[in-house]
XYZ file of C-alpha atoms in Angstrom:
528
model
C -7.600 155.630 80.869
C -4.030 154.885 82.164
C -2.239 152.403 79.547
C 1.178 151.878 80.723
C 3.964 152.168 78.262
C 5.366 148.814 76.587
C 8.790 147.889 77.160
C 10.168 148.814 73.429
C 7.235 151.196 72.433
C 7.851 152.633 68.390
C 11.090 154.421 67.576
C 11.985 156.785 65.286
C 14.726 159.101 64.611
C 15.190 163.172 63.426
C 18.094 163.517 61.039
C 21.092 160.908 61.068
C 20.847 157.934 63.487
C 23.794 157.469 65.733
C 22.507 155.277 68.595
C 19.441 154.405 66.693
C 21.425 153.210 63.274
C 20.744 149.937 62.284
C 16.878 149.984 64.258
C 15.574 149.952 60.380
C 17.631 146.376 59.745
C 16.888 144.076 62.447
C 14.549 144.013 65.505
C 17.784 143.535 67.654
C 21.647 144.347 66.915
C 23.206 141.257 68.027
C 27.269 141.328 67.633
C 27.557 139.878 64.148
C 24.998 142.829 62.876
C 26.228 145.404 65.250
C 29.969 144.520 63.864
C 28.527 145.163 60.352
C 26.383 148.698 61.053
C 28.739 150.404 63.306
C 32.957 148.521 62.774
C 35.277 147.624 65.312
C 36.307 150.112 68.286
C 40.025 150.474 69.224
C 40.870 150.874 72.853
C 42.446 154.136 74.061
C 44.217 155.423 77.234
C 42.398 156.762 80.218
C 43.070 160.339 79.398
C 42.798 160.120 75.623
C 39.168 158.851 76.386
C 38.740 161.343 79.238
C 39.875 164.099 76.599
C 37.511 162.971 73.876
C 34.121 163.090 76.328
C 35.176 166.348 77.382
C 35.696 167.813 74.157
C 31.816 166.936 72.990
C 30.882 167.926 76.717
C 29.168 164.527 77.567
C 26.835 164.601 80.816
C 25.735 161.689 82.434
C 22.102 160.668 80.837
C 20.377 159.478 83.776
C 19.145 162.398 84.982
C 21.865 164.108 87.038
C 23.595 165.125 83.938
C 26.947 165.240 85.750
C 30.397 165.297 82.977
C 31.184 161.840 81.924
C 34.968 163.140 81.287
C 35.099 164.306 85.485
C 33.484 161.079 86.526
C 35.931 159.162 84.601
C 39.647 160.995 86.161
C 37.862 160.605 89.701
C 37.310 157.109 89.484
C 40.850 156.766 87.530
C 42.803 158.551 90.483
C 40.957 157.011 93.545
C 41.798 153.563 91.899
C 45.468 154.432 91.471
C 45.739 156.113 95.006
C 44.299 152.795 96.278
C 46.311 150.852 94.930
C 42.983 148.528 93.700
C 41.104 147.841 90.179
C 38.075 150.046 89.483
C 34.338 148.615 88.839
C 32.327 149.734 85.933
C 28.410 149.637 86.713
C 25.847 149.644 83.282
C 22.740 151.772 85.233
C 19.702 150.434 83.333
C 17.225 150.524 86.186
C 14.441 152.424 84.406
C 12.136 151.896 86.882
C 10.031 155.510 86.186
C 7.025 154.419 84.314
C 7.306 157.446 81.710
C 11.305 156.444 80.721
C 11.637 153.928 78.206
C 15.160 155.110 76.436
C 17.658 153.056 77.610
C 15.284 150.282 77.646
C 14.980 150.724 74.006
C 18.857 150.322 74.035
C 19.335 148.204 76.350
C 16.604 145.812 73.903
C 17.545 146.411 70.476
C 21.684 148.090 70.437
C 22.680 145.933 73.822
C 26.397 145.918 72.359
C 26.691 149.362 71.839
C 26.449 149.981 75.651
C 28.976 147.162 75.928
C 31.086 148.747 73.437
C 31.462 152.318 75.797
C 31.322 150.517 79.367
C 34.532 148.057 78.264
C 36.193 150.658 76.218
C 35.525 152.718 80.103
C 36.801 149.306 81.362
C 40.045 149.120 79.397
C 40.958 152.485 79.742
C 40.735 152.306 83.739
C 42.095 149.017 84.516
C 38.709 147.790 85.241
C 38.411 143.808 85.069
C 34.518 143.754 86.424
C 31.732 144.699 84.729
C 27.909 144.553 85.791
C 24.842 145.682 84.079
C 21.675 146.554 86.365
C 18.355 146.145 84.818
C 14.650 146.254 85.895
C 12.962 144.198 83.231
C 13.002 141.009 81.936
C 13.228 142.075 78.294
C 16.366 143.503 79.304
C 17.513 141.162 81.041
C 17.530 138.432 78.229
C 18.783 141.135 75.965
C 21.828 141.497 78.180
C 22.701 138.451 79.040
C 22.384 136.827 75.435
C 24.530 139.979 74.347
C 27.314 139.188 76.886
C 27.088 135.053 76.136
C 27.752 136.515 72.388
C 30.894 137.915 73.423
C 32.164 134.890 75.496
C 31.935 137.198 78.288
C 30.640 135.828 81.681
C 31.132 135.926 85.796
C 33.418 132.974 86.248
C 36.647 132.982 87.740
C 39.976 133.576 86.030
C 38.523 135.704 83.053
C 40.513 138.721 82.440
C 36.947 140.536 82.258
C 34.158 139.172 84.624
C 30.691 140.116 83.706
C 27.536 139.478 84.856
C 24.227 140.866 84.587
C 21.650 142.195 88.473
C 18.481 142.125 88.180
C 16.933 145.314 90.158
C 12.970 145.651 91.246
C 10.644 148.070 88.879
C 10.420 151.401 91.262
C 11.939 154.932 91.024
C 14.426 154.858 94.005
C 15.541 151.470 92.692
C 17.142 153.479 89.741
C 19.120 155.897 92.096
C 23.047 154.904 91.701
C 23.351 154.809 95.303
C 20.430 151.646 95.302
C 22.189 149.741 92.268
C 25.556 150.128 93.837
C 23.786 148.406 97.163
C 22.043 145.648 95.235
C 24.850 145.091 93.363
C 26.902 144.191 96.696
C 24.140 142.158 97.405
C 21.901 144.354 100.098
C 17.857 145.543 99.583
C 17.676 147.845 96.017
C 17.198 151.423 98.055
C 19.594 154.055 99.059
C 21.723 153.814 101.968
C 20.692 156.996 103.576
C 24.121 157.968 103.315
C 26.593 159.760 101.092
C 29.344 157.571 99.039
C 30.991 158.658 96.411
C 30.764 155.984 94.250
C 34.044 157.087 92.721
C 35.938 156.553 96.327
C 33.814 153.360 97.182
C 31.084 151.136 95.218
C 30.637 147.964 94.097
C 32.541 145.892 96.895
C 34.314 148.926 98.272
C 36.367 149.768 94.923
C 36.208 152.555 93.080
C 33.017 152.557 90.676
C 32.496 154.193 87.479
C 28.126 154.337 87.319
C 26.748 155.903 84.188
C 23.254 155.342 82.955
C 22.740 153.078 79.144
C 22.660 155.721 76.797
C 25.691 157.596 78.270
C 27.915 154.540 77.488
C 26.229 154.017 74.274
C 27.454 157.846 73.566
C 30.452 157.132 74.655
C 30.735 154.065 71.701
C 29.064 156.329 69.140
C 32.225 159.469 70.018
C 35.003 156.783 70.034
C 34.383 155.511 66.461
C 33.593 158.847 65.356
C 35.653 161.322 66.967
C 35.459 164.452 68.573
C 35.016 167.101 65.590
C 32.490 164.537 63.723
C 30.057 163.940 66.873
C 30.035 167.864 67.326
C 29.002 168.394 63.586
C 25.639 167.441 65.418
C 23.283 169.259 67.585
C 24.276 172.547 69.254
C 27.663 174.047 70.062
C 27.192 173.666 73.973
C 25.526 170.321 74.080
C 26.937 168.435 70.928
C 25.414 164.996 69.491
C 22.051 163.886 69.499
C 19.578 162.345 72.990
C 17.442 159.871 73.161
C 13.646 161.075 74.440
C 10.729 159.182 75.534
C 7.273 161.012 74.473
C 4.221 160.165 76.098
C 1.095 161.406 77.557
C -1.625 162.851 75.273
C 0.264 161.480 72.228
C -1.177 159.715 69.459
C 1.837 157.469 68.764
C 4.011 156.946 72.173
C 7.592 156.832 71.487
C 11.310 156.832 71.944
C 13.106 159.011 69.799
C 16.723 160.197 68.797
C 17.391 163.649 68.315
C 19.919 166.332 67.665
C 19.732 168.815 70.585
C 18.487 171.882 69.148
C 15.883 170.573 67.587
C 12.365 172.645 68.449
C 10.278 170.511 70.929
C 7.295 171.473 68.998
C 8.637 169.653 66.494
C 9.136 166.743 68.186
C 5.879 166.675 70.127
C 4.039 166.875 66.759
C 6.006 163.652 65.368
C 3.871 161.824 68.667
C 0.900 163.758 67.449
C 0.337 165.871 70.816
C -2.311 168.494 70.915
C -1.329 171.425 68.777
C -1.611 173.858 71.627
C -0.940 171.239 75.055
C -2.394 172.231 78.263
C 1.078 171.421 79.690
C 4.124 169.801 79.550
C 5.390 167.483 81.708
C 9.981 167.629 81.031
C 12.279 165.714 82.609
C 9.892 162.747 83.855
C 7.913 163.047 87.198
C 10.769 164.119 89.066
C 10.744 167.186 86.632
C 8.964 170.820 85.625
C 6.241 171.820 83.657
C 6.269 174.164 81.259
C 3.149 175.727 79.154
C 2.277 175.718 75.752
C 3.915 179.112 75.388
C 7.606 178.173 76.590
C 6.977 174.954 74.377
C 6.990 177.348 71.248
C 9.754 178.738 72.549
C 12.066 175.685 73.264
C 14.464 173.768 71.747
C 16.165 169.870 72.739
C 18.387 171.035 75.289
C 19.751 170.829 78.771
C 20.205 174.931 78.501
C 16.971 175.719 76.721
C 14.582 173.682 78.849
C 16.448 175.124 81.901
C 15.326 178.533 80.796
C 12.142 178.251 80.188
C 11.534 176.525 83.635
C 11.600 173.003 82.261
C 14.050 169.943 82.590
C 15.527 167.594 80.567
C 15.922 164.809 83.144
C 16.017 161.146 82.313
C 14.685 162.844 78.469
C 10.488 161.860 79.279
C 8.474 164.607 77.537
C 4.747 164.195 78.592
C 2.190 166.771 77.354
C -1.535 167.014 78.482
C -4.192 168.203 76.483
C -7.308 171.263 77.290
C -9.700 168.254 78.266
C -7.865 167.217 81.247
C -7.837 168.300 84.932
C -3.757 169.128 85.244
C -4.462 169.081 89.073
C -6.229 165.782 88.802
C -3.050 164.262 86.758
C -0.603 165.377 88.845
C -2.862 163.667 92.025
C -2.299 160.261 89.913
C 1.560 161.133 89.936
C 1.612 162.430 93.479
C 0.043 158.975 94.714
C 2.621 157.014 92.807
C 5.491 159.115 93.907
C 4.386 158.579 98.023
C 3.858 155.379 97.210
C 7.529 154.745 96.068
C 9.213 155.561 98.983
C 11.994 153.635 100.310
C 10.377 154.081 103.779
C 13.850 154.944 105.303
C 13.169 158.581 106.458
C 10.451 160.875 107.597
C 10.419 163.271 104.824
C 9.961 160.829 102.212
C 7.280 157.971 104.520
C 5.447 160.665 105.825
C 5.953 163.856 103.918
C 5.458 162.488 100.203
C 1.824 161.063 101.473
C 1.333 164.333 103.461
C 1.627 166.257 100.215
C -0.347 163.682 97.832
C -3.024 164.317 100.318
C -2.631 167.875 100.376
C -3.075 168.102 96.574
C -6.103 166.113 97.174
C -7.804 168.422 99.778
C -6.904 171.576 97.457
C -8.807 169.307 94.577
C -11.620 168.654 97.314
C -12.865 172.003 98.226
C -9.908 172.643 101.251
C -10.129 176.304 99.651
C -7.047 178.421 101.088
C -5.932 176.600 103.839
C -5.195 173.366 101.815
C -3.386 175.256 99.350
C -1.204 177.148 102.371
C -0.798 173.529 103.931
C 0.464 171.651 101.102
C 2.919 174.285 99.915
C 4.074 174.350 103.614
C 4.404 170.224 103.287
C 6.395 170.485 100.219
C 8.962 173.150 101.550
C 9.617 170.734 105.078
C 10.251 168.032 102.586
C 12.749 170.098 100.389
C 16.848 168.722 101.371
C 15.866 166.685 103.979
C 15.825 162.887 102.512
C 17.937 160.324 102.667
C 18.396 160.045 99.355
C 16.865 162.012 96.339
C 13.432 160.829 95.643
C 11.882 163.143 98.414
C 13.659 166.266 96.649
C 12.832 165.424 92.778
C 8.783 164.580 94.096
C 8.905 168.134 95.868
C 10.171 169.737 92.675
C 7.216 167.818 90.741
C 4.650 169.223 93.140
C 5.633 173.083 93.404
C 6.008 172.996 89.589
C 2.116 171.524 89.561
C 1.492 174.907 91.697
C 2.845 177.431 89.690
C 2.195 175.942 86.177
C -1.643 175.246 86.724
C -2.359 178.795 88.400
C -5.639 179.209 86.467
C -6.639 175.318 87.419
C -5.311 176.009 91.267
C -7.610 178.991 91.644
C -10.916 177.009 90.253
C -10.453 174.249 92.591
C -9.379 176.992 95.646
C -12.442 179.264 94.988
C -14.753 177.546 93.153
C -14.329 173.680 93.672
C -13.614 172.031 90.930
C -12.280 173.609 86.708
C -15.303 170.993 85.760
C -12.994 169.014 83.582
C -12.715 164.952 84.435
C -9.237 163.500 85.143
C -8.801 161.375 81.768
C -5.710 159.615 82.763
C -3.215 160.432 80.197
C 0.360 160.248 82.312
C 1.565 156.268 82.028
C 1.561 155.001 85.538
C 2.267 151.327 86.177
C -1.330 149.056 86.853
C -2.380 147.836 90.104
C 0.251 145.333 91.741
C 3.046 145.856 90.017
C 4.951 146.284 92.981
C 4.127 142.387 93.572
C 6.618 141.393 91.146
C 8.987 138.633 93.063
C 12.265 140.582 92.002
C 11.059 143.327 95.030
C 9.606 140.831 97.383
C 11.834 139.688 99.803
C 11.459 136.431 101.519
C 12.075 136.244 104.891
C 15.215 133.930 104.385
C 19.146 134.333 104.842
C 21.864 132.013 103.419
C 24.376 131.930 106.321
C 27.864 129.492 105.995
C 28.858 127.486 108.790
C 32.853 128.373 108.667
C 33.985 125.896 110.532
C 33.086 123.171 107.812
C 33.371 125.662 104.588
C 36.446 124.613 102.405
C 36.219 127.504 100.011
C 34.858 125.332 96.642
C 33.345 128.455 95.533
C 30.199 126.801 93.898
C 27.983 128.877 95.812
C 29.260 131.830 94.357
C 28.912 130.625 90.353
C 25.267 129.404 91.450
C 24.285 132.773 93.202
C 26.660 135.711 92.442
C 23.956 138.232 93.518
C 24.279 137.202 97.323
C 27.601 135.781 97.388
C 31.092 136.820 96.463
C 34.745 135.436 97.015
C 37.039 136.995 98.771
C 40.615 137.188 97.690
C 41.199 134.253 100.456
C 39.198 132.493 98.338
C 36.617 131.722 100.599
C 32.784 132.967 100.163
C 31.461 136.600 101.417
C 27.563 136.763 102.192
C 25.409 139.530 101.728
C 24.080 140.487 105.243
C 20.802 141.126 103.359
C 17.240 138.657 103.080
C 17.003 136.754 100.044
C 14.589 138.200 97.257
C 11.961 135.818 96.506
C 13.133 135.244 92.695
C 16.208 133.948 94.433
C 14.762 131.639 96.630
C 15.256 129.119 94.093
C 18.921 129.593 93.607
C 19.470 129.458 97.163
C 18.390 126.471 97.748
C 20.329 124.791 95.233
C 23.483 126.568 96.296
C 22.649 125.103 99.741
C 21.995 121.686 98.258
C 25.395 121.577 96.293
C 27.496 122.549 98.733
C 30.019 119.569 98.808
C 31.274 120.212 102.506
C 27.124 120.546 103.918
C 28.460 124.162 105.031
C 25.298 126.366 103.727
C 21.800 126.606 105.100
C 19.024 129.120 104.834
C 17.101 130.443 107.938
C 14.048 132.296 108.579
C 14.327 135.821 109.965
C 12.210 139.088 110.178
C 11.659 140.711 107.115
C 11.847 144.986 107.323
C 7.986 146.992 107.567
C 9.760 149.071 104.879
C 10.266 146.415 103.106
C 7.458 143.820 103.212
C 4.710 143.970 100.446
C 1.026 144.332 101.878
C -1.352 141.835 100.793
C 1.716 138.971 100.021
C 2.432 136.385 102.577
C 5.903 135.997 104.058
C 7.217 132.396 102.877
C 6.996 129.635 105.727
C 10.042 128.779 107.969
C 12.835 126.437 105.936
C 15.830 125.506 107.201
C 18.425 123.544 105.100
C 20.613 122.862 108.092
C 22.593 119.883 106.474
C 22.320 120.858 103.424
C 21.044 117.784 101.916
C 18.965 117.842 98.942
């Protein structure tokens, strides 16, 4: 039976805690506690901090894995060529339902991610900070960890923070979707390619890295170079944060040194001693079989070569009672069903293939199998953004993992085993949450009576900005329904009666089924 994860399932730790230190004190680091279990952290220049990353060969982990240290000097030179301040972006959207790492940061060490992304702040010239979540655990966390530090969005701080609240789905994670919700647009990707290091949040120059990489980033700065190497391998220094699930006795997160053997690690969760398959790098990633499991270790290189992934770090193994092929149908349905609905390879081609997989599963005998590989190719570099291309990747690694399994169902109907249900999938409606709905409703400004008080902007940052005229900037985009509320009392405060909310037509791509669009409003006058 699927159970879905919790937010901050157990957590344990091989070897010497870095990121993980002080988990066996308190429930949650605030900043008195964090103070005491990890010091202070000096500031340092651009390049001394550019240096340091690049000497312990820190990669981006989000997924991507892209250097930290080559992220950092592009952002630093577009933002000097420009003439303009930088923007540093906290990416804790985890909205894959196997991933719960840098929610477990983001929840219990909060101020250890604040500790890299303003040391990445200082050492730019960044004076804007925002931290993107997708849960209301982190949420709180992050917001009472920024009141703790004085730290807040209003006007005339030297550092404005502020935390965006992004919807629970897999696109919604993608940096290209926080950068747009951020400036106040729908949570999905653009459909076209911006650096974010050339333009992000507002236009400026963006620095994006996912929770744990800024955490990293704290741990190396206090620690140095030579000391952070002493763990883990040569090629990939320090330790990662994984997320074990699947046919596990004991879900978890855990910290480990890379080099570790995954076997190892597996049998902390209590996974079957000889799994079916292993499911690296989330479902977006590769399977691997119980052979290449004895054979790896915790790495970026070692998975690699044995045909895994390490991914966003979720390692999901499957035991011998299971139908693989019926699993990966449960994922394949999820995965069409997350599409951003903004091009043909991911609306029609991710459903194309989950019903492929089906018909192989059904009896479809040969030609199913021919079709759905043919599917998954046409889908292959063609997307918009990079959802259609990591579900692709999940299905042909289903094909030539399960070869055994494939031939049952293609000659012989069936392998006779049930689908048990073992990969964490989110339950029924969770899409329904209000943060993705939206509700049919724009604020628009009347200019001609607007006097630039800026209230609206204090009351509802997500939607509205001001301009270095110091009048308001609205987010061509429809108001989410957990705004709704805010809206209207940015409307009704107005002191010049300049804001009003309309109805309009709410995107098919975007509209929930089953959920009724909210009933026309207008606050014309803006009276209460």
């Amino acid at each position: 039976m699927n159970t879905p994860l919790p937010d901050v399932p157990e957590v344990r730790v091989v070897g010497l805690p870095q990121l993980t230190q002080g988990f066996d004190l308190v429930e949650r680091l605030d900043l008195q506690m964090h103070l005491k279990v990890h010091g202070p952290l000096e500031p340092m220049t651009g390049e001394r901090l550019a240096q340091l990353t690049e000497e312990i060969s820190l990669r981006g982990r989000g997924g991507a894995g892209f250097p930290f240290g080559q992220k950092l000097r592009a952002v630093a030179k577009s933002a000097i060529s420009r003439g303009v301040r930088p923007v540093i972006v906290v990416n804790g959207s985890e909205g894959e339902p196997a991933c719960r790492k840098d929610t477990v940061l983001l929840n219990r060490a909060p101020h250890l991610i604040l500790d890299g992304a303003l040391l990445a702040a200082e050492a730019v010239g960044a004076r804007t900070l925002v931290v993107a979540v997708t849960r209301n655990s982190t949420e709180i966390s992050m917001r009472a960890a920024l009141a703790e530090r004085g730290l807040s969005d209003r006007r005339g701080q030297r550092m404005r923070a502020r935390v965006v609240r992004t919807p629970e789905r897999m696109v919604s994670g993608e940096a290209s979707s926080v950068i747009r919700a951020i400036n106040g647009g729908p949570a999905l990707p653009p459909g076209r390619r911006v650096r974010a290091s050339d333009s992000g949040v507002g236009g400026a120059p963006t620095l994006l890295s996912n929770a744990e990489t800024f955490a990293q980033v704290a741990v190396a700065a206090r620690i140095g170079a030579r000391r952070y190497s002493n763990t883990g391998t040569g090629q990939e220094p320090g330790t990662v944060m994984l997320t074990i699930s699947g046919a596990v006795l004991r879900p978890m997160v855990v910290e480990v040194p890379t080099g570790v053997p995954l076997r190892y690690v597996l049998q902390m969760a209590g996974a079957p001693p000889v799994p079916q398959g292993v499911l690296t790098g989330g479902y977006h990633g590769n399977w691997i079989d119980s052979a290449a499991v004895q054979d790896a270790v915790v790495s970026r290189e070692s998975l690699s070569a044995v045909g895994g992934s390490l991914g966003a770090g979720a390692i999901l193994p499957i035991g011998p009672e299971t139908c693989p092929l019926g699993e990966a149908l449960r994922v394949a349905n999820w995965l069409a069903a997350e599409t951003a609905g903004q091009c043909g390879p991911c609306k029609l081609g991710l459903p194309a293939a989950a019903g492929g997989l089906a018909d192989v599963m059904n009896g479809g005998g040969p030609a199913a199998l021919e079709a759905l590989r043919e599917v998954t190719q046409a889908v292959k570099g063609r997307g918009a953004c990079k959802h259609p291309d990591g579900s692709a990747r999940f299905f042909a690694s289903t094909l030539s993992a399960f070869t055994d399994d494939l031939a049952a169902h293609v000659f012989y109907g069936g392998c006779g085993r049930e689908t048990t249900g073992v990969l964490p999938l989110p339950l029924p409606g969770y899409q329904e949450s209000e943060e993705s709905i939206p509700s049919g409703e724009k604020v628009l400004i009347d200019w001609t009576l607007c006097q630039g008080h800026g209230l609206c902007a204090d009351i509802i940052p997500e939607l509205i900005r001001i301009n270095p005229d110091g009048y308001p900037s609205v987010a061509d985009a429809v108001v989410p329904v957990h705004l709704q509320g805010r809206a209207q009392r940015a409307v009704r405060r107005c002191p010049a009666l300049a804001m009003r909310i309309e109805q309009t037509a709410v995107p098919t791509s975007l509209a929930r089924p089953g959920l009724p669009v909210s009933r026309r409003r207008e606050l014309g006058s803006g009276r209460g």
